[in-house]
Structure formats: C-alpha cells, structure tokens
Coordinates of C-alpha atoms and ligand atoms in Angstrom, one line a residue:
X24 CA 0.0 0.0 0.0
X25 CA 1.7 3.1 -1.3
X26 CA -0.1 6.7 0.1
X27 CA -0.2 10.1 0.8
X28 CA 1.7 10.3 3.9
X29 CA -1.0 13.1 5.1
X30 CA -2.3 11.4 8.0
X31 CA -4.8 14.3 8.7
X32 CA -6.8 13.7 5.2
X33 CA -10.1 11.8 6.0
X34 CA -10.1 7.9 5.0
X35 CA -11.9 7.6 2.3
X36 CA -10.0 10.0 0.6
X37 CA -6.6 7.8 1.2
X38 CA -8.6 4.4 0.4
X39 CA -10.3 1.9 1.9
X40 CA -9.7 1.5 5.2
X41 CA -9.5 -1.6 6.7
X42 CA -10.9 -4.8 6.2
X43 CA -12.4 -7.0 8.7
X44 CA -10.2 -10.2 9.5
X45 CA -9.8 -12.6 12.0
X46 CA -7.2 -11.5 15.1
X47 CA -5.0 -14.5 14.5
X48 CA -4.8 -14.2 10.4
X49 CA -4.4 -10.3 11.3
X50 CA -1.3 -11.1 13.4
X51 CA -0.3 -13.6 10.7
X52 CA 0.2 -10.7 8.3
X53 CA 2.5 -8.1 8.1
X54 CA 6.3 -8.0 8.5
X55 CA 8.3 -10.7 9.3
X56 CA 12.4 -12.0 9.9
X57 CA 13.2 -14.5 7.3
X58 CA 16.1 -16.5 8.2
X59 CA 18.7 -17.3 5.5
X60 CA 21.3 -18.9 4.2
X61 CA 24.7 -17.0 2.8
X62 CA 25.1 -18.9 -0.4
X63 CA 28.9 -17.3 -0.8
X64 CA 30.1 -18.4 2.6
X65 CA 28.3 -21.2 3.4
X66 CA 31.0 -24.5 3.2
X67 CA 27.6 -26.9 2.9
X68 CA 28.8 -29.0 6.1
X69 CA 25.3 -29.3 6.5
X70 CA 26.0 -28.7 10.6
X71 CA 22.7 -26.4 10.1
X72 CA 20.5 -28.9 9.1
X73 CA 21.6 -31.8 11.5
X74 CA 21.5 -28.9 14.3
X75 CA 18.1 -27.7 13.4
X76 CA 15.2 -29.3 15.8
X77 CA 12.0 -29.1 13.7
X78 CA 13.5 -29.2 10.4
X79 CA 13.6 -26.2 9.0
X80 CA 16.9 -26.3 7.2
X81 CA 17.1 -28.6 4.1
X82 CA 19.2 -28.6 0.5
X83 CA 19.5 -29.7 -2.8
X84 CA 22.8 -30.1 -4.6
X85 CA 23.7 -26.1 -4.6
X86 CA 22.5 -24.3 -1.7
X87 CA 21.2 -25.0 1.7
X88 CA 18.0 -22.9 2.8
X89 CA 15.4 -22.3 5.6
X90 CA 11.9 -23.2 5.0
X91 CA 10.1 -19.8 6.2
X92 CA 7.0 -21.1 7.2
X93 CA 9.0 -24.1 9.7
X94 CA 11.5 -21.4 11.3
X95 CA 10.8 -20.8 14.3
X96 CA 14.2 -18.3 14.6
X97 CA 15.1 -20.7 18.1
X98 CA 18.4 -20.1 17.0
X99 CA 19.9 -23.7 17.7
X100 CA 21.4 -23.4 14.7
X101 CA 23.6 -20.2 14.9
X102 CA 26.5 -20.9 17.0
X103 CA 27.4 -24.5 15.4
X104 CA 27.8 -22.8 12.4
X105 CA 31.7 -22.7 11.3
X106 CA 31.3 -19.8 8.8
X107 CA 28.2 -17.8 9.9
X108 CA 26.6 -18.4 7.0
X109 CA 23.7 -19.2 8.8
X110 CA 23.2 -15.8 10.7
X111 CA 21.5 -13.8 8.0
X112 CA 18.2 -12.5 8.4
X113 CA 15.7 -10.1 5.7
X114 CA 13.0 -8.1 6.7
X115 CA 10.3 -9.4 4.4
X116 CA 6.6 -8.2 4.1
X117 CA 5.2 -12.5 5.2
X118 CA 3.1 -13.1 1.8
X119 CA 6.2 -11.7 -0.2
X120 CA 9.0 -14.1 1.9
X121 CA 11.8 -16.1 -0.2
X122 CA 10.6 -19.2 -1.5
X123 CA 12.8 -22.5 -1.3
X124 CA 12.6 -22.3 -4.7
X125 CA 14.0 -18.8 -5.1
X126 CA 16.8 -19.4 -2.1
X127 CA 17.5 -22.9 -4.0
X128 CA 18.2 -20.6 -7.4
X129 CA 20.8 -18.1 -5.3
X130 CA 24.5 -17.4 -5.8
X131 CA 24.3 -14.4 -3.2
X132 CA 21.9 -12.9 -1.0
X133 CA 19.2 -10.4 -2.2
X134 CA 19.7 -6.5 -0.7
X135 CA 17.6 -5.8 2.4
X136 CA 14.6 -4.5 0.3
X137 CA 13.1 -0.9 1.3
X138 CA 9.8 -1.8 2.6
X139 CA 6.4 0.0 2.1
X140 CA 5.1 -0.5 5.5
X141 CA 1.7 -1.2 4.3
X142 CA 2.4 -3.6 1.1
X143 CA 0.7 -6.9 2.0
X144 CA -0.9 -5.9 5.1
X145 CA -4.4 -4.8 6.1
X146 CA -3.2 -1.6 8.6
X147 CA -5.5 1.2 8.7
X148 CA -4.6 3.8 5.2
X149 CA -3.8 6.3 8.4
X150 CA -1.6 4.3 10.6
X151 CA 0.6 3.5 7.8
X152 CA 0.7 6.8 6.9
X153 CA 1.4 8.2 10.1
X154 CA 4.0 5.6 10.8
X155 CA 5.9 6.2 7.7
X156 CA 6.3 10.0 9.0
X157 CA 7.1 9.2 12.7
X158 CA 9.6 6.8 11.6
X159 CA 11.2 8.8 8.3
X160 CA 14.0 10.3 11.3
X161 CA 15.7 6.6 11.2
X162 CA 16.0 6.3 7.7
X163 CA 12.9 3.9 7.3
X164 CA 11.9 0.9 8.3
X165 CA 14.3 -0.9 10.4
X166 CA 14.5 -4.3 12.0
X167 CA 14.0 -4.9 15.9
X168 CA 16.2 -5.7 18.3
X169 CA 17.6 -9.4 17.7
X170 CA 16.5 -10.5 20.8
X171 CA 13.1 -8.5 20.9
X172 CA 9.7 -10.5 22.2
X173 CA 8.2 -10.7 18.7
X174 CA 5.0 -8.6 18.5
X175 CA 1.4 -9.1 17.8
X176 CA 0.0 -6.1 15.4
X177 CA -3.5 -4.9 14.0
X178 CA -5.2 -7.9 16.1
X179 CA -8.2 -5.3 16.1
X180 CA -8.9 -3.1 13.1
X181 CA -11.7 -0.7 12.6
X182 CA -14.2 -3.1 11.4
X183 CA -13.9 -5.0 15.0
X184 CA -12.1 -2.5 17.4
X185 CA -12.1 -4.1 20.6
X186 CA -13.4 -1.9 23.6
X187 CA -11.5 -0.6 26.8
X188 CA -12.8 0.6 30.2
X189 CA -10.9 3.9 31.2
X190 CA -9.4 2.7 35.3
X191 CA -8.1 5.9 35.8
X192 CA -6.9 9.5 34.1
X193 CA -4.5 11.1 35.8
X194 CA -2.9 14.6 35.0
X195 CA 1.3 14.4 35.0
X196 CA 2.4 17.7 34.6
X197 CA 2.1 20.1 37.9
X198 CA -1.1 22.3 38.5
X199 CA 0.4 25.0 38.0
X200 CA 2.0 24.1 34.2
X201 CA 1.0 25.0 31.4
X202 CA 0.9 21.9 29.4
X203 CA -1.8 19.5 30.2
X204 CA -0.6 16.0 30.2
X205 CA -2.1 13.3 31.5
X206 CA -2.0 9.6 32.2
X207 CA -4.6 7.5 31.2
X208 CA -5.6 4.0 32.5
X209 CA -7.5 1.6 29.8
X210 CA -8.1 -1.7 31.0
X211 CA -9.4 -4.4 28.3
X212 CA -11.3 -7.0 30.5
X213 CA -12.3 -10.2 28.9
X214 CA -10.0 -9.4 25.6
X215 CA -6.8 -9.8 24.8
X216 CA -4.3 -6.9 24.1
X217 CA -0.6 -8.4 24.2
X218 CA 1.3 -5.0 23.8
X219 CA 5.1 -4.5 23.9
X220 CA 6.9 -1.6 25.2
X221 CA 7.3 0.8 22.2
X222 CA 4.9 -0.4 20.6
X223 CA 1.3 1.6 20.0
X224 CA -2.3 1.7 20.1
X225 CA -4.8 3.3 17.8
X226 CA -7.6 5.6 19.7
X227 CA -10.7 5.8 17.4
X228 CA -12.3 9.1 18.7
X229 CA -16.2 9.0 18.6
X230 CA -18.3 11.4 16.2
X231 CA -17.4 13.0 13.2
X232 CA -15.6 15.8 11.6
X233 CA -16.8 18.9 10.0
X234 CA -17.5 17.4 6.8
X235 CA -20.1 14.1 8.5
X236 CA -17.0 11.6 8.1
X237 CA -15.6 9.5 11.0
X238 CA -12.6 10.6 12.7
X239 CA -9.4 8.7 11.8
X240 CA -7.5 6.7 14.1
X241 CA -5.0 8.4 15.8
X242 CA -2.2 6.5 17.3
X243 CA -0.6 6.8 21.4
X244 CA 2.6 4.7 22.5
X245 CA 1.7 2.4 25.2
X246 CA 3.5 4.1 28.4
X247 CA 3.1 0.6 30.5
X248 CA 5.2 -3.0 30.4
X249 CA 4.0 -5.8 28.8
X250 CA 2.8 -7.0 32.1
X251 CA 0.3 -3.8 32.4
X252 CA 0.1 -1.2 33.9
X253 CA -0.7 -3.1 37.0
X254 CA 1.5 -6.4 37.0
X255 CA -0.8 -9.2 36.2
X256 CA -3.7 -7.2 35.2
X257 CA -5.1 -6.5 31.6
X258 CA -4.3 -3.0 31.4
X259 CA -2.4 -0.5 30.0
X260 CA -1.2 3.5 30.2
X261 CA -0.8 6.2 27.7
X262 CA 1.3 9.6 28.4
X263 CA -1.5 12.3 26.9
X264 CA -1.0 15.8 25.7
X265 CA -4.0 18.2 25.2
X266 CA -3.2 19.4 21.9
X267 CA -4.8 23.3 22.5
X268 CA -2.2 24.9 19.6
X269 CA -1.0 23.7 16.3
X270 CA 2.4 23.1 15.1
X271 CA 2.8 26.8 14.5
X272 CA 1.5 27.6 18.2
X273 CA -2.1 28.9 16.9
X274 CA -4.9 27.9 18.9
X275 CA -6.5 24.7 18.0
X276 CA -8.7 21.8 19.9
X277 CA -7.1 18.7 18.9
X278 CA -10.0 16.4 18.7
X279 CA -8.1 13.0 19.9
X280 CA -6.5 14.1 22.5
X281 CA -8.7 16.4 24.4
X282 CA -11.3 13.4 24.0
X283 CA -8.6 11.2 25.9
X284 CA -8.1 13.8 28.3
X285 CA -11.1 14.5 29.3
X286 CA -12.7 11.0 30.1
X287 CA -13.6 10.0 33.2
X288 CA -13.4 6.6 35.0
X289 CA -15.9 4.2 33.5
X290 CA -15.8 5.6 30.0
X291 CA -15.8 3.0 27.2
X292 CA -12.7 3.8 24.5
X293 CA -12.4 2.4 21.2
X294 CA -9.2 0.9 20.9
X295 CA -7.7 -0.9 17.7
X296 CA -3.8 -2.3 16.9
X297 CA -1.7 -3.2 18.1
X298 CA 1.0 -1.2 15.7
X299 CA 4.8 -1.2 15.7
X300 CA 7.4 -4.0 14.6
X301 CA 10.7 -2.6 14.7
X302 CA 10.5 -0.2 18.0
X303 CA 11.0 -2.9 20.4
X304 CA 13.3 -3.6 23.5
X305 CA 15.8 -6.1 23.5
X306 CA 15.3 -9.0 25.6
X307 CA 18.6 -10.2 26.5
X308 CA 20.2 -10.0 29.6
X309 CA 23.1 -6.6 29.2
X310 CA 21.8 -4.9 26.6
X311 CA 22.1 -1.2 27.5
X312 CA 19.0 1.3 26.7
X313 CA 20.0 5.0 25.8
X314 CA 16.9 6.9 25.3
X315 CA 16.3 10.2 24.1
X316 CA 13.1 12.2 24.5
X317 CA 10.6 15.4 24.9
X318 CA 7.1 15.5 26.6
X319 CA 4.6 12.4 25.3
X320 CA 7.9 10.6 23.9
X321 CA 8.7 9.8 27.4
X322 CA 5.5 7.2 27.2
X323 CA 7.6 4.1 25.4
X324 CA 10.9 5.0 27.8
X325 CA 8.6 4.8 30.8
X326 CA 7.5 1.3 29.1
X327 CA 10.9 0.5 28.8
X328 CA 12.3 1.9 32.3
X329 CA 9.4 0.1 33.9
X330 CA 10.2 -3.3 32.6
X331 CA 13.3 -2.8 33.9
X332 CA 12.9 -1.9 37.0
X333 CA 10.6 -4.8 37.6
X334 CA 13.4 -7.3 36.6
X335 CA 15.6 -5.6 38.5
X336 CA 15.9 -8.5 40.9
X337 CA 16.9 -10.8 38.3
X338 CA 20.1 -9.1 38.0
X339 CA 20.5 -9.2 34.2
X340 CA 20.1 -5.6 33.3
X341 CA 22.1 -3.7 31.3
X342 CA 22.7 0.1 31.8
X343 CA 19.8 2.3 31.4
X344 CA 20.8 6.4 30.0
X345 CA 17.8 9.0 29.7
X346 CA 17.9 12.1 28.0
X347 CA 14.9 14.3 28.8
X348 CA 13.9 17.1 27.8
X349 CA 10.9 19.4 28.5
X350 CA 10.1 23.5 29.4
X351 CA 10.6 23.0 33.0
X352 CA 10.4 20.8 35.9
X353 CA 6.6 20.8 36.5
X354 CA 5.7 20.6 32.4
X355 CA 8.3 17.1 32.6
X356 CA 5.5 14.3 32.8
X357 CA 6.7 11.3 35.6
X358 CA 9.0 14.2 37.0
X359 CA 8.8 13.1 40.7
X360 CA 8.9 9.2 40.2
X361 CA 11.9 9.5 37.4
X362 CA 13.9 11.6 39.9
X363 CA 13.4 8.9 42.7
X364 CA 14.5 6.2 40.6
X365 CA 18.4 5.3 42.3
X366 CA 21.2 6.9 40.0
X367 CA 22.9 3.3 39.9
X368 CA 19.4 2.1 38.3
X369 CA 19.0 4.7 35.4
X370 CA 21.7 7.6 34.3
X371 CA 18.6 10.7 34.2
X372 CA 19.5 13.5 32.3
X373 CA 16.9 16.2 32.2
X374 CA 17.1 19.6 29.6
X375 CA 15.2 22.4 30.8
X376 CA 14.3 25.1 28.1
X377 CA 12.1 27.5 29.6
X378 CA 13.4 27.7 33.4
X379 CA 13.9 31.8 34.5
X380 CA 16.8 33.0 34.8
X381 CA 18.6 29.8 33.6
X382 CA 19.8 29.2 30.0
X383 CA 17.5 26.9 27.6
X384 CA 18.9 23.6 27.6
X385 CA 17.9 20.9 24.7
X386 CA 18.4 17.0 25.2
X387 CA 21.2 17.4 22.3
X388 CA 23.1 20.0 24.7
X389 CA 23.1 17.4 27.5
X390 CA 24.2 14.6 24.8
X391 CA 27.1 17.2 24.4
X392 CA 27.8 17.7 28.2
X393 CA 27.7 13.8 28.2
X394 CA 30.2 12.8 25.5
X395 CA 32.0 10.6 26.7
X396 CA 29.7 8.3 28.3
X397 CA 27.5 8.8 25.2
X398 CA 30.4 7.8 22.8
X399 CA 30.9 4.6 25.5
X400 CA 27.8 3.5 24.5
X401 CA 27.9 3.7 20.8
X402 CA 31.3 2.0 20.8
X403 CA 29.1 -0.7 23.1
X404 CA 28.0 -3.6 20.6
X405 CA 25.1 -4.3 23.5
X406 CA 23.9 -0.8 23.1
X407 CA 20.2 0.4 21.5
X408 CA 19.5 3.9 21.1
X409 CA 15.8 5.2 21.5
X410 CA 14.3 8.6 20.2
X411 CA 10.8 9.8 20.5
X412 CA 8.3 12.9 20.7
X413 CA 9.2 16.4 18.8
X414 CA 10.5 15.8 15.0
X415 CA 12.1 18.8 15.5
X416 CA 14.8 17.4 17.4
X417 CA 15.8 14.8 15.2
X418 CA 18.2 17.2 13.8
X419 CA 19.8 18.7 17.0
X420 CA 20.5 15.1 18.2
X421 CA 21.7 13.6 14.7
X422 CA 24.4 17.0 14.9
X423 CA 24.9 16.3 18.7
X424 CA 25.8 12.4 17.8
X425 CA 27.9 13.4 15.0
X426 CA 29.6 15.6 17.2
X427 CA 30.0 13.1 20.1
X428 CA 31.5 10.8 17.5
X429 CA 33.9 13.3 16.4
X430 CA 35.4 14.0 19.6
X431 CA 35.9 10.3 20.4
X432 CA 37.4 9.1 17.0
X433 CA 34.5 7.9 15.5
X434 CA 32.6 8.3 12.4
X435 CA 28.4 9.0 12.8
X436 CA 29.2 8.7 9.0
X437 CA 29.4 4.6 9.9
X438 CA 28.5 3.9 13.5
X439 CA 24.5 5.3 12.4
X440 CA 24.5 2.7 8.9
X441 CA 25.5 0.1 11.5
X442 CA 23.4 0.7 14.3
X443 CA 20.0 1.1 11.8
X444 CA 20.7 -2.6 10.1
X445 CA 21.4 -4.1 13.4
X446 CA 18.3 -2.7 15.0
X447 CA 19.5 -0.5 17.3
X448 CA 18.6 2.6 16.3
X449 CA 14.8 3.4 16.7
X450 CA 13.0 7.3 15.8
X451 CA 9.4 7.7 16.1
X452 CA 8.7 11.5 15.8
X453 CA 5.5 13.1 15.2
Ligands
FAD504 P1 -5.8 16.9 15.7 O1 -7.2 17.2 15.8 O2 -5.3 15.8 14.8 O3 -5.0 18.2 15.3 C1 -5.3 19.5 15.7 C2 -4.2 20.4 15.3 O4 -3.1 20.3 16.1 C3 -3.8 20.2 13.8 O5 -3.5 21.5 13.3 C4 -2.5 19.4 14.0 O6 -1.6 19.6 12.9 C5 -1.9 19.9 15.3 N1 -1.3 18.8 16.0 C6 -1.4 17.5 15.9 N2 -0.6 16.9 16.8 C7 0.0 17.8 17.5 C8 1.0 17.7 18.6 N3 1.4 16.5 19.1 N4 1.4 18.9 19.1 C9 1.0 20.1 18.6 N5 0.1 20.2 17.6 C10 -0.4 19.1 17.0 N6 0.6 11.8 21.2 C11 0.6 11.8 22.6 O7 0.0 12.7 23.2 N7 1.1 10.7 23.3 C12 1.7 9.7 22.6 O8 2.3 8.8 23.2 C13 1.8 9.7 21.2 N8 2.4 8.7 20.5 C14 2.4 8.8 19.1 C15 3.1 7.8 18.4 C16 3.1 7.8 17.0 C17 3.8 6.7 16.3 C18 2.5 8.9 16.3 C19 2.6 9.0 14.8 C20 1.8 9.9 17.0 C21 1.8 9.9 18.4 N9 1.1 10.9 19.2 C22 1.1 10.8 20.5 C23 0.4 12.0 18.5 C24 -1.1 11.6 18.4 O9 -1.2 10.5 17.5 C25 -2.0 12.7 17.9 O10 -1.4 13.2 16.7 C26 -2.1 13.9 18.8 O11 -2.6 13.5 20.1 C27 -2.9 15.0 18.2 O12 -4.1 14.5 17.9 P2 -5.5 15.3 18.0 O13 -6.6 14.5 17.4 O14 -5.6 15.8 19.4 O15 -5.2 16.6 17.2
A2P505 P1 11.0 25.0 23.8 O1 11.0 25.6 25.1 O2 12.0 25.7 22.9 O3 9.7 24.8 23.1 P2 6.8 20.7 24.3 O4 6.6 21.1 25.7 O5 6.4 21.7 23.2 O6 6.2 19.4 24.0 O7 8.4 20.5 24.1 C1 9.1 19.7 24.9 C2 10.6 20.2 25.0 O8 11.2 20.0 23.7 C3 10.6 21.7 25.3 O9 11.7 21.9 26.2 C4 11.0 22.3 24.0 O10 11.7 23.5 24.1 C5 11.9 21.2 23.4 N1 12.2 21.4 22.0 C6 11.6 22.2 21.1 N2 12.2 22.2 19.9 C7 13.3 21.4 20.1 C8 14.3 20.9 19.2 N3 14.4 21.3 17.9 N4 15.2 20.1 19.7 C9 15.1 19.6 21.0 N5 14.2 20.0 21.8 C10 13.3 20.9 21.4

C-alpha cells in the first residue's frame, strides 16, 4: 500500500480503510524476519541442518536454505555454524517471503529491500501513513532488536475495534503548568491486548468531523510493560498531551486528544492495533537502553524503564541512560517518580528550556555535556538507542551524535549505517 503520507486527510479520501479479518490471520500478516542462508560463505557441512530441531533447514545439490514457514528463529542453529553463513536475516513483508525455490536458485543474498510498511498488510490507510512519517528520522523501516519479544500487530482493526474501560486518568504535569498531560488507564477486560513496550495503540475518537465523516484513528505509545500497567492485570497507560495549539503555536482543539483527556473513569474507548514492529526492547540480559526524549515521547521510555525496574531482581540488566527534555520541571511528565528512581538504576538527564533566569537547555546540549559516556555507548555492541516525541529534534540530536562521535574518533558517518541494520537505532517522531 503506497499513500499520501497526510495522515490528517479523511479515510476515504486515502482508500479503503481496513478490512475486517480474524485477530489470528491479522497477526499472521505483516512483516516478518526470514532466516537465510549466505550462499557465498556457506561450506555446505550441512552442521545447520543436522543442528536444526523441527527441520527447517534442508538442501539440494547447490545451496542450503530455511523453510520460512518451519523457522521458528530458536536459534539452535547459529552458534554450530563454522562460517556464519547461517546468521542472516531479511526483513520481508510475510506473503512476499523467499521461497525455497527462489533461495534454491541463489549465488548471493538479495539486498535488504526498502519496505512499504503497508504492502501486503491490512493496517489502517492512516496508521501506515502516520507511521511512515514518525519513523522517516531513522532512515525507514528498520528491523527490531535481535533478541526483541516478537509482537502481535493490528489484532483489532476498525471493522472490529475491541473496547476498553478507562481505570483511571490522571494529570502528569504540575497544576500550575502549562501543558496538560495526563495519564490514562485503559483496562481491556475479557480481551486480549498483548502490547510490547514501544509499541502503540490506535484511539478511534467518537463522532465526526466537520465534513459528517468519521474521525481517523489516531495513534498513542503504550506508556506501560508488557505486564500492564498493573502487574498481572489486563491494562495499559498512555502519556496524553492536550493538543490546545497547532504546530505553529495557533490555537487549535485537537479532537483525539482532548477526548482522551477529558474522560472519566468508566468511560468506554475504542481501541484498535496493536502497531509497531521494529521499536522494540531487546530482551537479552546486558543490553544497555539510551533513550532520548521530549514530553509524550517519554511514554515508550517509561514502558521500557518500567520493565526494567521490575526485573531488577533478576540481575541481568544492562545500563539504562535518559535524555529528557521538556520546558521545565513541573511541564516534565513522571518528573517526581523518574527523579526517585536510584542513579545506579538509570543515568537521568533532564534539559530544561524554559526555566527563568537559567539558559535553555535541549536534550542534544546534554548529549554534548555527556560525550564521553555517550560515545561509551555507541562504541558498546550491547547498546540500543531510542528517540521519540518532537520531529524537531531529530536534527539537533543527529548534529549532537555526530559531534559526540567526532570527539571520540569515530565516524556518525558509519557507526549510524551500522546501528540502523542491526536494530539499534529506533525514531518515532510526530
Ligand atoms: P488533531 O485534531 O489531529 O490536530 C489538531 C491540530 O493540532 C492540527 O493542526 C494538527 O496539525 C496539530 N497537532 C497535531 N498533533 C500535535 C501535537 N502533538 N502537538 C501540537 N500540535 C499538534 N501523542 C501523545 O499525546 N502521546 C503519545 O504517546 C503519542 N504517540 C504517538 C506515536 C506515534 C507513532 C504517532 C505517529 C503519534 C503519536 N502521538 C502521541 C500523536 C497523536 O497520535 C496525535 O497526533 C495527537 O494526540 C494529536 O491528535 P489530536 O486529534 O488531538 O489533534
Ligand atoms: P522549547 O521551550 O524551545 O519549546 P513541548 O513542551 O512543546 O512538547 O516541548 C518539549 C521540549 O522540547 C521543550 O523543552 C521544547 O523547548 C523542546 N524542544 C523544542 N524544539 C526542540 C528541538 N528542535 N530540539 C530539541 N528540543 C526541542
């Protein structure tokens, strides 16, 4: 699905929206890691296939390959490997993954194709279209974290939204501020909502706009742990601004958001998604999280930050660096439980822009101030690097990294190439 990447034009004018499916052949859809086979390296000891426990691996007289619909990506068959021939993985939309006919045929491995993130699938016209802007900072669509929980996407779509029961709305930011953000409990009783942190959800405001059509779906990172909000319980949180200005600070009532902030306990919220492959937390034990944010972006690094520090007891966390920014202390949603969380737990490092009588301070300033630690982490193999809320910092912190890298012998040049096609480098801007 190629489109407009207008998210703000009404559905019907983008196409048809979409169309009603199953959850479980929903999930089925979409994109997927295909495990391969490098035809140039691979000695054809056939180690792979003997290793493999359901399978998956078979070959003719030319090439060993992996049958894409057996692969379960366990990974048995990684480390036996004597080349590494064996560790090479395509994002591929699933109806458009390599046949064993087509692998059979190689001499080398195809190019990791540029995906449209809506070919094949059955998103909502405005989800895609949204995603393809909140993601364009990254270069695209990247591939998770190795290790990353693999997702469930678009189990509800418009056709069959699934409904939520607001538990609680709660505002973050201090009386006094003037930004009104707020933190909104949805629990989903009887149905199921795996979510991942990073990942988001799609609001479906009621009504209509001006012109009798419904509202398009806009979309909110989940701000909770896969666990919920509440360990154990079937709920989730979302960070909420009130949008009262447009982009070029005139006044405006943004119709999503002030309906999300303004619902009470009780209220029924129609909720569809899952959304969100590639903006995922790895899942193995050291991998260090730096994460770099303004206002609502702090909702998938709270996700992220909350995981953590409910594993904490398992002892297999890696190091945990935040870069914060927002106009001052009381506008920073999750200011007071952030600053309580033990410095040897998370690295917390809040940019103030609008404080009196102090000097405005961005997150890329603070990535400056932080060089060295900064460039520690991006020499770090076991390092992921997070960025979310305002597009307009994607600049000052792709200068700030180039920078950093400068100062520390390093190229941003190659370090960003090779942090995108490893999946650690996630933007989601909007
Ligand atoms: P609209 O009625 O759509 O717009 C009203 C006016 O405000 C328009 O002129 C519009 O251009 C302008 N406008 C739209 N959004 C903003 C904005 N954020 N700031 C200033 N002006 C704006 N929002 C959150 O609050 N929390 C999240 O966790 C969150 N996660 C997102 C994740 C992704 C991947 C994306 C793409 C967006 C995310 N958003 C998030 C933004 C959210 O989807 C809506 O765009 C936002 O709430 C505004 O919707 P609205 O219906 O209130 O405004
Ligand atoms: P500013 O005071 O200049 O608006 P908001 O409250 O509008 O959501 O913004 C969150 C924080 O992001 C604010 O401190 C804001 O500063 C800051 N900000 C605005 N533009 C940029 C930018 N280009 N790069 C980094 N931070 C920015």
């Amino acid at each position: 699905m190629s489109v407009s990447i207008d998210p703000q034009r009404p559905r019907d004018e983008l196409g048809t929206a979409a169309a009603p499916v199953a959850a479980a052949s929903a999930a089925d859809r979409g994109i997927a890691r295909q495990h391969l086979i490098d035809p140039e390296i691979c000695i054809r000891c056939n180690t792979c296939e003997a290793t493999c426990p359901i399978g998956a691996v078979t070959h003719d007289d030319r090439n060993y390959v992996v049958k894409f619909d057996v692969c379960n990506a366990c990974n048995a068959c990684i480390s036996p490997c004597p080349t590494g021939a064996i560790d090479n993985w395509r994002q591929v939309l699933r109806p458009k993954a390599y046949s064993l006919e087509e692998q059979l045929g190689w001499d080398q491995l195809p190019r990791q194709e540029e995906l449209d993130i809506g070919a094949g699938t059955d998103l909502p016209t405005e989800v895609v279209a949204a995603t393809v802007l909140a993601i364009a900072g990254q270069g695209g669509v990247a591939p998770p974290p190795w290790s990353a929980q693999k997702p469930r996407v678009n189990l509800y779509s418009l056709k069959n939204p699934v409904i939520a029961v607001v538990t609680g709305n709660y505002r973050l930011t201090a009386d006094d501020a003037v930004t009104d953000i707020r933190h909104i409990v949805l629990d989903f009783g009887a149905s199921a909502m795996p979510v991942l942190e990073g990942q988001t959800i799609g609001i479906v405001p009621p009504g209509v706009d001006d012109r009798g059509r419904p509202h398009y779906v806009r979309l909110y990172s989940v701000a909770s742990p896969r666990d919920g909000e509440r360990p154990g319980y079937n709920n989730l949180s979302l960070t909420v601004k009130r949008v009262t200005e447009d982009h070029e600070n005139r006044p405006a009532r943004g119709v999503c958001s002030n309906y999300l902030c303004d619902l009470k306990t009780g209220d029924e919220v129609q909720v569809v998604g899952p959304y969100g492959t590639s903006f995922l937390m790895p899942n193995h034990s050291g991998a260090a999280l730096l994460m770099i944010c303004t206002g609502t972006g702090s909702a998938p690094m709270r996700a992220m930050t909350e995981r953590r520090r409910r594993r904490t007891h398992l002892k297999e966390n890696g190091e945990l660096m935040l870069f914060f920014g927002a106009r001052s202390p009381s506008e920073l949603p999750y200011f007071g439980p952030l600053t309580h969380l033990p410095k040897e737990f998370i690295d917390n490092n809040l940019a103030f822009s609008r404080v009196p009588g102090k000097s405005k301070e961005y997150v890329q300033d603070l990535i400056r101030a932080r060089a060295a630690d900064v460039a520690r982490l991006l020499r770090n193999d076991e390092s992921y690097i997070y960025i979310c809320g305002l597009k307009g910092m994607e600049q000052g912190v792709d200068a700030a990294f180039r920078e950093v890298c400068a100062r520390h012998e390093m190229s941003w040049d190659s370090v960003l190439p090779r942090l995108r096609e490893t999946g650690r480098y996630h933007v989601e801007t909007y």
